[in-house]
Coordinates of C-alpha atoms and ligand atoms in Angstrom, one line a residue:
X1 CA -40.6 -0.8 13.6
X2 CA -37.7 1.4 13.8
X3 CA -37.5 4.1 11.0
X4 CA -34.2 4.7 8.3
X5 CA -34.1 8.2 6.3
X6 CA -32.0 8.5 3.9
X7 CA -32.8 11.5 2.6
X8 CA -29.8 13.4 3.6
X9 CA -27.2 11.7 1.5
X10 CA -29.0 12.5 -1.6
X11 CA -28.0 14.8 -4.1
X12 CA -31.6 16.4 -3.7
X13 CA -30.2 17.7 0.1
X14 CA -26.3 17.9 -0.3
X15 CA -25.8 18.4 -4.2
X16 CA -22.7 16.7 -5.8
X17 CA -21.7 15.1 -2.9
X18 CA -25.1 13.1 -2.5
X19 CA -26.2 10.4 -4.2
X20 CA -28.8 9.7 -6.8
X21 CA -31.0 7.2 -4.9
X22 CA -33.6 6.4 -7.0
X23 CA -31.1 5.9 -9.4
X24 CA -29.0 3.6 -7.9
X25 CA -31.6 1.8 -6.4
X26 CA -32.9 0.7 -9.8
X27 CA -29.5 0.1 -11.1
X28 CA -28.8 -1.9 -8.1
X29 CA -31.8 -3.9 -7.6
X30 CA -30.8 -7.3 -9.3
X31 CA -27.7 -7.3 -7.7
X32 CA -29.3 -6.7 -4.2
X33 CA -31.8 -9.0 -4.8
X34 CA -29.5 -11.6 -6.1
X35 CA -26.8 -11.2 -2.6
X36 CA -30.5 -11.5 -0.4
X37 CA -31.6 -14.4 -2.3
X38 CA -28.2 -16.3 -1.6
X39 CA -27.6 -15.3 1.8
X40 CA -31.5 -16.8 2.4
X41 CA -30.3 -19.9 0.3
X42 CA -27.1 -20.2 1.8
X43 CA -27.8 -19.3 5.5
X44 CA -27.8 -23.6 6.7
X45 CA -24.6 -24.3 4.5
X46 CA -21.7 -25.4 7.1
X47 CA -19.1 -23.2 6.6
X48 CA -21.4 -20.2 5.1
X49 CA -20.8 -18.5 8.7
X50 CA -24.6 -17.7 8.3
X51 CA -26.4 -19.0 11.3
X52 CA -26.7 -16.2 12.8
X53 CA -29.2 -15.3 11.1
X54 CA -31.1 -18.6 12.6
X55 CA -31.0 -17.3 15.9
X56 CA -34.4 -15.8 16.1
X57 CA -35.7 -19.1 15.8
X58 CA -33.5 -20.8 18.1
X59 CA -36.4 -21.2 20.9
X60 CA -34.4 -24.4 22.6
X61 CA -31.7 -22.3 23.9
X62 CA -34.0 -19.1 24.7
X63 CA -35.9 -21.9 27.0
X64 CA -32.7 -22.7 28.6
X65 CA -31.4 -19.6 29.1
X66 CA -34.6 -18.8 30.6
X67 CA -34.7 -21.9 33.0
X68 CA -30.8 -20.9 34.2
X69 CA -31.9 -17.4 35.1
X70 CA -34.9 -18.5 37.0
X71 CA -32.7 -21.4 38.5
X72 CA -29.8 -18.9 39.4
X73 CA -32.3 -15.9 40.5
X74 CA -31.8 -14.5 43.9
X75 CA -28.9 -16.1 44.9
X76 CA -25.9 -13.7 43.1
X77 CA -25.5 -10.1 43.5
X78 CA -23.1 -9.9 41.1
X79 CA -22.8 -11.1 37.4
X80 CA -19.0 -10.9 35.9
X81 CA -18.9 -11.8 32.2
X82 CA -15.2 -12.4 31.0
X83 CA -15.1 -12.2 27.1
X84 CA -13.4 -9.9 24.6
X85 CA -14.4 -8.9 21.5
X86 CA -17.9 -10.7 20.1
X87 CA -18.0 -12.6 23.3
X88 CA -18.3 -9.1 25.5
X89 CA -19.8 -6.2 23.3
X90 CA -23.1 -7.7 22.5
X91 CA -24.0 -7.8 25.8
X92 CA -22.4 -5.0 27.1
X93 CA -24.1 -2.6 24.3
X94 CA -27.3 -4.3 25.3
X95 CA -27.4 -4.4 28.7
X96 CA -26.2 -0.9 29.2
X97 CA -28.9 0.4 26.8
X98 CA -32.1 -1.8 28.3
X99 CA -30.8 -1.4 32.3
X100 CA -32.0 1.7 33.7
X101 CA -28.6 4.2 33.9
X102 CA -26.0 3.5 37.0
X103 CA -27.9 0.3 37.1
X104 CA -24.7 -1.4 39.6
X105 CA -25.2 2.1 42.0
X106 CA -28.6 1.3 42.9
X107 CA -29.8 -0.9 45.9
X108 CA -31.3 -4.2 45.6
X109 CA -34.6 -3.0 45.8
X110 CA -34.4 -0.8 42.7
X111 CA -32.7 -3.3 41.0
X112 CA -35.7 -5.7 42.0
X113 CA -33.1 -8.1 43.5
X114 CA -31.6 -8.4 40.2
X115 CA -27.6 -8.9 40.4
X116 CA -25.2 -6.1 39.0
X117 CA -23.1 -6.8 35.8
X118 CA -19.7 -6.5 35.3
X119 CA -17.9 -6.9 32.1
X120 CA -14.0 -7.8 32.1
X121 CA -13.5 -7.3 28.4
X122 CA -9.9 -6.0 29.0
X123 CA -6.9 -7.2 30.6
X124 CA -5.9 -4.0 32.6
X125 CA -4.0 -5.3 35.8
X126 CA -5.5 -2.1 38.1
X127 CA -8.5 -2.3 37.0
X128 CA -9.0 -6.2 37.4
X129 CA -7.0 -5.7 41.2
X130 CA -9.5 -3.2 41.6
X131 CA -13.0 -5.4 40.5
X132 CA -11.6 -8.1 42.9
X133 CA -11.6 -6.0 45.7
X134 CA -15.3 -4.5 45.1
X135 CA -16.4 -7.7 44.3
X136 CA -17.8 -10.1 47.4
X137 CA -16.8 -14.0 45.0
X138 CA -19.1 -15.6 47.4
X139 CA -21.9 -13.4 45.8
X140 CA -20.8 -14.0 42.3
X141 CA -21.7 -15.3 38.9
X142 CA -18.8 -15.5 36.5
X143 CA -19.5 -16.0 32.7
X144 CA -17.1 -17.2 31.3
X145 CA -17.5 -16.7 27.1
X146 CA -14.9 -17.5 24.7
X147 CA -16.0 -19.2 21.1
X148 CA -12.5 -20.5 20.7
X149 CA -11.5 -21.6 24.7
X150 CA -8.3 -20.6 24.8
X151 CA -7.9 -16.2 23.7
X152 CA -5.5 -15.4 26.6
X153 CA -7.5 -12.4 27.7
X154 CA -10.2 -14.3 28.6
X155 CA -8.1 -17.4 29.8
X156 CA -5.9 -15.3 31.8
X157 CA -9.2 -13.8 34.0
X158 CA -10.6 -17.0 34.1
X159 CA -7.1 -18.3 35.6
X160 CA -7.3 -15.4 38.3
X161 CA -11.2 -15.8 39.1
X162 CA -10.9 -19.4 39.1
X163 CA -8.1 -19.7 41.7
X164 CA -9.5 -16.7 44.1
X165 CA -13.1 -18.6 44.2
X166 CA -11.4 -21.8 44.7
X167 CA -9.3 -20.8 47.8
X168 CA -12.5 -19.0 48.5
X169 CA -15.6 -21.4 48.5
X170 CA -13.7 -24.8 48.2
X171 CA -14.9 -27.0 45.6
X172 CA -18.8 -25.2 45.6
X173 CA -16.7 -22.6 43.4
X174 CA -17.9 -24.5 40.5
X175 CA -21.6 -23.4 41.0
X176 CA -20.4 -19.7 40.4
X177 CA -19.8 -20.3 37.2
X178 CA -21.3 -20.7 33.7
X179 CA -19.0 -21.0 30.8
X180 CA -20.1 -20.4 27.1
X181 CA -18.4 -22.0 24.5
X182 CA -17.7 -24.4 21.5
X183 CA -19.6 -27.5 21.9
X184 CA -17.0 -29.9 21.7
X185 CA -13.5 -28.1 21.0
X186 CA -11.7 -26.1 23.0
X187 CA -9.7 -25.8 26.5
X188 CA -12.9 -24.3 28.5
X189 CA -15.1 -26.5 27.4
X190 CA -12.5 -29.3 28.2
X191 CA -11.9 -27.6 31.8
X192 CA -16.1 -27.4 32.0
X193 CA -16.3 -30.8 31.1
X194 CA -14.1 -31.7 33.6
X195 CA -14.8 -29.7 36.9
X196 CA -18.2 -29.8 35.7
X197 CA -19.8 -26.5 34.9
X198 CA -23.2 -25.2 33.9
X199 CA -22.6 -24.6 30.3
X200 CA -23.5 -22.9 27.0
X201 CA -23.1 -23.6 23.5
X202 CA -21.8 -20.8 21.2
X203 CA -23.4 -22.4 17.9
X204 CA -21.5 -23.4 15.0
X205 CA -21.2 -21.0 12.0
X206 CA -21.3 -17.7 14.3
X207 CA -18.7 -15.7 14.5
X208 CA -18.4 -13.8 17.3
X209 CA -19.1 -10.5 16.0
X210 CA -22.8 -11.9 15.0
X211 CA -23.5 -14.2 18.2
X212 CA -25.4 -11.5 20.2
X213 CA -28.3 -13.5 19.9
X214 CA -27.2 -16.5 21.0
X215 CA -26.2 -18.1 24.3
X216 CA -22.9 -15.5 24.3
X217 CA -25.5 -12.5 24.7
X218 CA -28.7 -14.1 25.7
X219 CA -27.2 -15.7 29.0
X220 CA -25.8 -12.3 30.4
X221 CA -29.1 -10.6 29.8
X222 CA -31.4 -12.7 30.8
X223 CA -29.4 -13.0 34.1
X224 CA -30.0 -9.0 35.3
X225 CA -34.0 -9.9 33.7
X226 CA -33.8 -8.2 30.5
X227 CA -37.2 -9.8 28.5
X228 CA -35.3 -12.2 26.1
X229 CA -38.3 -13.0 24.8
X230 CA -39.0 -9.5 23.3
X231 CA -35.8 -9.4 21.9
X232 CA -36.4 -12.8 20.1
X233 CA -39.3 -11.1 18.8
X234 CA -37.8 -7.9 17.6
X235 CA -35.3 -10.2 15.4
X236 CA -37.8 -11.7 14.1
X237 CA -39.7 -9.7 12.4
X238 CA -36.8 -7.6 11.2
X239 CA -35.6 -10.9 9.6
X240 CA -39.1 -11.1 8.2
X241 CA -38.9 -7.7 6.8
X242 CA -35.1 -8.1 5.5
X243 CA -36.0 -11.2 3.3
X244 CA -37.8 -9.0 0.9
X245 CA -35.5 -8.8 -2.1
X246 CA -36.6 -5.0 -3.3
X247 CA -34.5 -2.8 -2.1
X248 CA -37.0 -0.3 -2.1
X249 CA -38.7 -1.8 1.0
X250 CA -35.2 -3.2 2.4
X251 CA -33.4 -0.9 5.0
X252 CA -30.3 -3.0 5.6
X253 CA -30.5 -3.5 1.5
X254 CA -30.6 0.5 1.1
X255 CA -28.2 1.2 4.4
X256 CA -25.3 -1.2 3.0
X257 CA -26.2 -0.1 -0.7
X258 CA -25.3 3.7 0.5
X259 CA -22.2 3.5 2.5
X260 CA -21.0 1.1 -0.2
X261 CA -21.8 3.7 -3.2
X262 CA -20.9 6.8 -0.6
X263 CA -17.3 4.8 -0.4
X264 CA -16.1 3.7 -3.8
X265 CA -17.6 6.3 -5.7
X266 CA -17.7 9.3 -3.4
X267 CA -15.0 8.7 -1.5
X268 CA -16.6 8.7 1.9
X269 CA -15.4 5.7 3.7
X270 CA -15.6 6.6 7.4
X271 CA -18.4 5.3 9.5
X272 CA -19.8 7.6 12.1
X273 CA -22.5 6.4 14.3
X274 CA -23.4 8.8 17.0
X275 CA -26.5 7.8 19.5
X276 CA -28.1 10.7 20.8
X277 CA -28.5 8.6 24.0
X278 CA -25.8 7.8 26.5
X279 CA -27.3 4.3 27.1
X280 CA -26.5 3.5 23.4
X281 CA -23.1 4.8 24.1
X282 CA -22.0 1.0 23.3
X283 CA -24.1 0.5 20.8
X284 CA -21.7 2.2 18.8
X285 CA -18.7 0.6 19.9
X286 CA -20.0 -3.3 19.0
X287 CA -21.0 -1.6 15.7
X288 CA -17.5 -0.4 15.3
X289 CA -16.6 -3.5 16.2
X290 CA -19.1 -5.4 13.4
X291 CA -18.1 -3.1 10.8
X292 CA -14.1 -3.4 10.9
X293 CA -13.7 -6.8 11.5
X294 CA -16.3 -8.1 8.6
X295 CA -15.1 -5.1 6.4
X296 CA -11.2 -4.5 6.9
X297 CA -10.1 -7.1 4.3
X298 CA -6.9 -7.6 3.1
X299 CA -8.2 -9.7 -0.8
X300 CA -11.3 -10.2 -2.1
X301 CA -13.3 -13.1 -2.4
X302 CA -10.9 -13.6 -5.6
X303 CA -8.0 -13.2 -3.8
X304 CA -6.7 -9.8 -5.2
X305 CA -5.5 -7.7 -2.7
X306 CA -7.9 -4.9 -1.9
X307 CA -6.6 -3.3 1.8
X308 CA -10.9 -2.9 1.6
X309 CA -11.6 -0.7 4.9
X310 CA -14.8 1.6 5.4
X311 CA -13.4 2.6 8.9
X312 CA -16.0 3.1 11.7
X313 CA -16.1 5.7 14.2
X314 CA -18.2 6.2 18.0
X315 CA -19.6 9.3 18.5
X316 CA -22.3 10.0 21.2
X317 CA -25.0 13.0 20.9
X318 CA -24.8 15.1 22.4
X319 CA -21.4 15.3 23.9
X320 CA -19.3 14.8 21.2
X321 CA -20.5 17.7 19.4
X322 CA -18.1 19.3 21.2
X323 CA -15.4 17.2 20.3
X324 CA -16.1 16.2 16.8
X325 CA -18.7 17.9 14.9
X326 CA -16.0 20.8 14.1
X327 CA -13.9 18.4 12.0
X328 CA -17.4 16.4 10.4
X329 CA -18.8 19.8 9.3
X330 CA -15.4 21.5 8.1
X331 CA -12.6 18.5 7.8
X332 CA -12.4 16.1 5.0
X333 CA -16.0 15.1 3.5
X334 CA -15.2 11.4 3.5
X335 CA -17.4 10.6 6.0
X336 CA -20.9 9.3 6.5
X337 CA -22.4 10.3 10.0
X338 CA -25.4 8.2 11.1
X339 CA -27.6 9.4 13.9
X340 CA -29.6 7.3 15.9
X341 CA -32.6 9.4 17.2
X342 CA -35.4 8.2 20.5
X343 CA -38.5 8.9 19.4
X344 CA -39.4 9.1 23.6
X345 CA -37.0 9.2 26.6
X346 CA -37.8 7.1 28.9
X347 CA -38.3 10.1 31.5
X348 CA -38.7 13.9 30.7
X349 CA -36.8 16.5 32.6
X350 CA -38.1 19.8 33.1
X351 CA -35.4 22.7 33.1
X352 CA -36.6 25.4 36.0
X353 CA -37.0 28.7 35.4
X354 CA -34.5 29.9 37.9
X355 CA -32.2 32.6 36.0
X356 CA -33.3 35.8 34.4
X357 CA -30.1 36.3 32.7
X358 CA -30.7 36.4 28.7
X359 CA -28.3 33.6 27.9
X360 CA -29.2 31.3 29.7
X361 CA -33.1 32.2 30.8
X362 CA -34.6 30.6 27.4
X363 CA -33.5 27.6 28.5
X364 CA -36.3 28.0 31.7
X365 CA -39.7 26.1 31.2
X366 CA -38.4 23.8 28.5
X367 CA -37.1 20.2 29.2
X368 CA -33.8 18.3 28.4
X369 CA -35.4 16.0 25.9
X370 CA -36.7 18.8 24.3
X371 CA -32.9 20.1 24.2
X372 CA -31.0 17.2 23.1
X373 CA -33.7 17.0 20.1
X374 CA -32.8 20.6 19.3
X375 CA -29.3 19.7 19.3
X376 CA -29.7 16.9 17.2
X377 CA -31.9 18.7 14.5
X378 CA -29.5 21.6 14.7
X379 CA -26.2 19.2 13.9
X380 CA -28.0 17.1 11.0
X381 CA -29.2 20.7 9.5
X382 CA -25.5 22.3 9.9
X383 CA -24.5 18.9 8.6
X384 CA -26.5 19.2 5.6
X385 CA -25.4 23.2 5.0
X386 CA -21.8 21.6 4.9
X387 CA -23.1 19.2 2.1
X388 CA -21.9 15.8 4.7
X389 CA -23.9 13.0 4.1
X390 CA -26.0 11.9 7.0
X391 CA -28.4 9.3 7.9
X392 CA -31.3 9.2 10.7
X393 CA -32.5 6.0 12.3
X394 CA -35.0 6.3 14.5
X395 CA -36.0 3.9 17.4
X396 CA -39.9 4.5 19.1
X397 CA -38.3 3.9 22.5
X398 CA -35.2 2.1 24.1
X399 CA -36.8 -1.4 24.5
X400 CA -35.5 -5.5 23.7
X401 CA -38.0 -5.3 21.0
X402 CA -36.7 -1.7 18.9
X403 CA -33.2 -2.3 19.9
X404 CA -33.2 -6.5 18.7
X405 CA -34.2 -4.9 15.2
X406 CA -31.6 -2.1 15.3
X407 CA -28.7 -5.0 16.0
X408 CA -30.1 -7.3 13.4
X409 CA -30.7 -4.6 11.1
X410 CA -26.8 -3.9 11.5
X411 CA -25.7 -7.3 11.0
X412 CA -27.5 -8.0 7.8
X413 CA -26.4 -4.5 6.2
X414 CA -22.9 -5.9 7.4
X415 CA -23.6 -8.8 5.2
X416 CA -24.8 -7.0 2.4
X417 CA -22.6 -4.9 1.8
X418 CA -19.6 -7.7 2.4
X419 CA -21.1 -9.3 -0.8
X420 CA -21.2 -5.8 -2.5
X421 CA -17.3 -5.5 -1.7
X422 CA -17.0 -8.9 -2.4
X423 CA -15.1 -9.7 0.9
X424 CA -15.4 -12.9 3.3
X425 CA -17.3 -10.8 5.9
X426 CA -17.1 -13.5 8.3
X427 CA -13.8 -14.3 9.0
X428 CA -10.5 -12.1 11.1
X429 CA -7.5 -13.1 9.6
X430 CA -5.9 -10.4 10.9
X431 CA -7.0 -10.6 15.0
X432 CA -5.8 -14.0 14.3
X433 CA -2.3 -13.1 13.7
X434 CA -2.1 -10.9 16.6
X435 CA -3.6 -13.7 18.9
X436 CA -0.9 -16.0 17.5
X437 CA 2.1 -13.4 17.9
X438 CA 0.4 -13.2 21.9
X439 CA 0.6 -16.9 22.3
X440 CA 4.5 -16.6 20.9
X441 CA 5.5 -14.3 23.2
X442 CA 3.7 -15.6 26.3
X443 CA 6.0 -19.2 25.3
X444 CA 2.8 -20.9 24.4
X445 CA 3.7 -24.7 23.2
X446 CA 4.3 -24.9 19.2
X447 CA 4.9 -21.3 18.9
X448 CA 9.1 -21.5 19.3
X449 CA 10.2 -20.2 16.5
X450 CA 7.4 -17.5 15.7
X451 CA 8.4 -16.4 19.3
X452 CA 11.8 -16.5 18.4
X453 CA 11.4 -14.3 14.9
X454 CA 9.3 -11.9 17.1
X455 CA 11.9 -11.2 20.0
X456 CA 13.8 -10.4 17.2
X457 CA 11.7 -7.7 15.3
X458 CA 11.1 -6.3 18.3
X459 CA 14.1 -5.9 19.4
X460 CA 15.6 -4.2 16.1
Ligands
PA5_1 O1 -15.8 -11.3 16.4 C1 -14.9 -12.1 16.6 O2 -14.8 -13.2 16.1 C2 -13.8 -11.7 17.7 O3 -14.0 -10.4 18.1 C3 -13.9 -12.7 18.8 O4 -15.2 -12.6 19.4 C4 -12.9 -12.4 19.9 O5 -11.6 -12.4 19.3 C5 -13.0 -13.4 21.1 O6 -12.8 -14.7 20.6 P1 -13.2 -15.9 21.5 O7 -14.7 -15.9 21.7 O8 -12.8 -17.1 20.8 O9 -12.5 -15.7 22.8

């Protein structure tokens, strides 16, 4: 299992700033035990935005994802998912991690005749110009993922890919393409039904900030052969772990429990979570992503307005020690920094012994590993000198199984500490607002007189 210490925002290690642990984790254990008892209890409700945290045991789609792959395998070079927001980071954090590095500069033989992925999770003219013409259409697979059908990001590279491939292949376009998407509602999965494409189901009650683990994130993966199984099983037994009540024995429990007490009563509502592993570099970005959209609420479950925001921040290790570490160890302390640590690299460099100069010679005969390590020990300790509060988790390896539990692990300490704020942690009121303002301005049907008021404002 991956590993959480805590130790470091206690008062024990950092003094006033730090928490009292044992403490709080009496005073808080009905109350944590209550929120895990109802989100169990609640989990099938429609409308409870729980089912995410069904999809471990969702074997029926694993087995067709699985059949797809091994249907589609050897005949695309390329996979291209289209999707924004939930739709893309999942499987862009994922993917990046569990592929070996520069995965899409290697040959075909290193990649064991698996395709290369692409994500389009933006809508940057150049550089979608510039995928187009690296990108041989006949060669292929586009995923198209959008829970809704119609965000114009996504709609709008659809609308390009569609009509190159078209003109391209004729009417065989169609079998470069897999779309993933509500059931029954929506334009793509009206415009799938009707130029019939293979499709996928984003289930109901998952929001795309928790739909990793489904067909959004499951399809992608298992296309470039990443073990889907594994990372069924890695959910599963974190979810088997999280469902004990005591917060003693809970990680998500203690995680959400911390940056909850570290915000309203320490004043430390920043984020940071800095992988000391470039493949995780996205890792943190869909957890910034999971964190402010579930936790950036305007009202509370009561409806009194609350502005509630514990604002997350990417880091890497050990690059951005150089960029940010200055203002974390001397700046405001209002931040919580959480490292995520490798037990084992997948490979070990070896640093020669090739200078004699003092500076630089001690560095001879040791390995990089051995140095990043160093550097990450050295930051948490100068960390802990400055009395910041910071938190290790520790994965045995990168692998499905270590990094499925990390992911889960994230989403249900998202929903704990939701309840704890007592915030709707499952819905975006405000991405909503800026999606409708989009459609205004881009003369979408029924949106005449928001489009209207808008050229307006902006035009003051
Ligand atoms: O987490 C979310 O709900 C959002 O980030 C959505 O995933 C994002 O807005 C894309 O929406 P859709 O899948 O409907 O295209």
């Amino acid at each position: 299992m991956i590993k959480f210490d805590y130790k470091n925002v206690t008062d024990e290690v950092i003094g006033a700033e730090g928490l009292n642990l044992c403490h709080a984790f009496d005073v808080w254990s009905d109350k944590i035990q209550e929120i895990i008892t109802n989100l169990n209890m609640k989990k099938d409700k429609p409308g409870a935005w729980l089912q995410w945290m069904n999809l471990g045991y969702n074997e029926e789609t694993v087995w067709y994802v699985k059949e797809f792959a091994a249907m589609v395998e050897g005949r695309f070079d390329n996979v291209l998912v289209l999707g924004i927001g939930g739709s893309a980071l999942g499987a862009k954090a994922l993917s990046e991690a569990l592929l070996k590095p520069y995965w899409n500069f290697l040959d075909k033989e290193q990649r064991e005749n698996l395709p290369r992925i692409f994500f389009l999770d933006n809508i940057d003219p150049d550089e979608i110009d510039a995928l187009l013409n690296i990108l041989d259409l006949k060669k292929t697979l586009v995923n198209v993922i959008t829970k809704s059908g119609s965000t114009a990001e996504t709609m709008s590279q659809f609308m390009v890919l569609k009509d190159k491939m078209h003109e391209l292949l004729g009417d065989d376009y169609r079998k470069n393409i897999v779309a993933t998407t509500d059931k029954q509602s929506g334009i793509l999965r009206q415009l799938a039904n009707e130029e019939g494409y293979k499709t996928f189901v984003v289930p109901d009650d998952v929001g795309g900030r928790f739909s990793v683990f489904s067909a959004v994130g499951l399809v992608p993966l298992a296309l470039v052969g990443i073990d889907i199984d594994e990372i069924i099983r890695g959910i599963k037994i974190m979810d088997l772990a999280l469902k004990n009540t005591d917060i003693k024995k809970n990680i998500a429990a203690q995680n959400a429990l911390i940056h909850y007490l570290m915000d309203t009563e320490k004043g430390k509502y920043l984020s940071v979570m800095m992988p000391y592993s470039s493949r995780m570099k996205y890792v943190a970005d869909w957890y910034t992503q999971l964190w402010a959209e579930s936790l950036g609420k305007e009202f509370d479950r009561e409806g009194n307005k609350i502005n509630n925001g514990p604002t997350p921040i990417k880091a890497l290790g050990a690059t951005d020690q150089h960029s940010q570490i200055q203002l974390y160890n001397e700046g405001k302390n209002d931040k919580v920094i959480t490292f995520i640590r490798l037990e084992e690299y997948d490979k070990t460099v070896e640093i020669p012994n090739i200078f004699e100069y003092t500076g630089v010679n001690y560095l001879g005969g040791k390995s990089i590993n051995r140095l990043i390590n160093a550097e990450a020990d050295a930051t948490k300790v100068a960390l802990c000198d400055f009395k910041r509060p910071n938190l290790t988790i520790t994965l045995p390896k990168i692998n499905e199984y270590y990094l499925a539990q990390l992911f889960y692990m994230f989403e249900m300490q998202t929903a704990i500490i939701g309840e704890l704020y007592n915030i709707d942690a499952f819905n975006q009121p405000g991405v909503e607002q800026a999606k409708n303002y989009t459609y205004a301005l881009m003369g979408r049907l029924g949106y005449e007189e928001s489009a209207q008021e808008l050229t307006k404002k902006l035009n003051s």
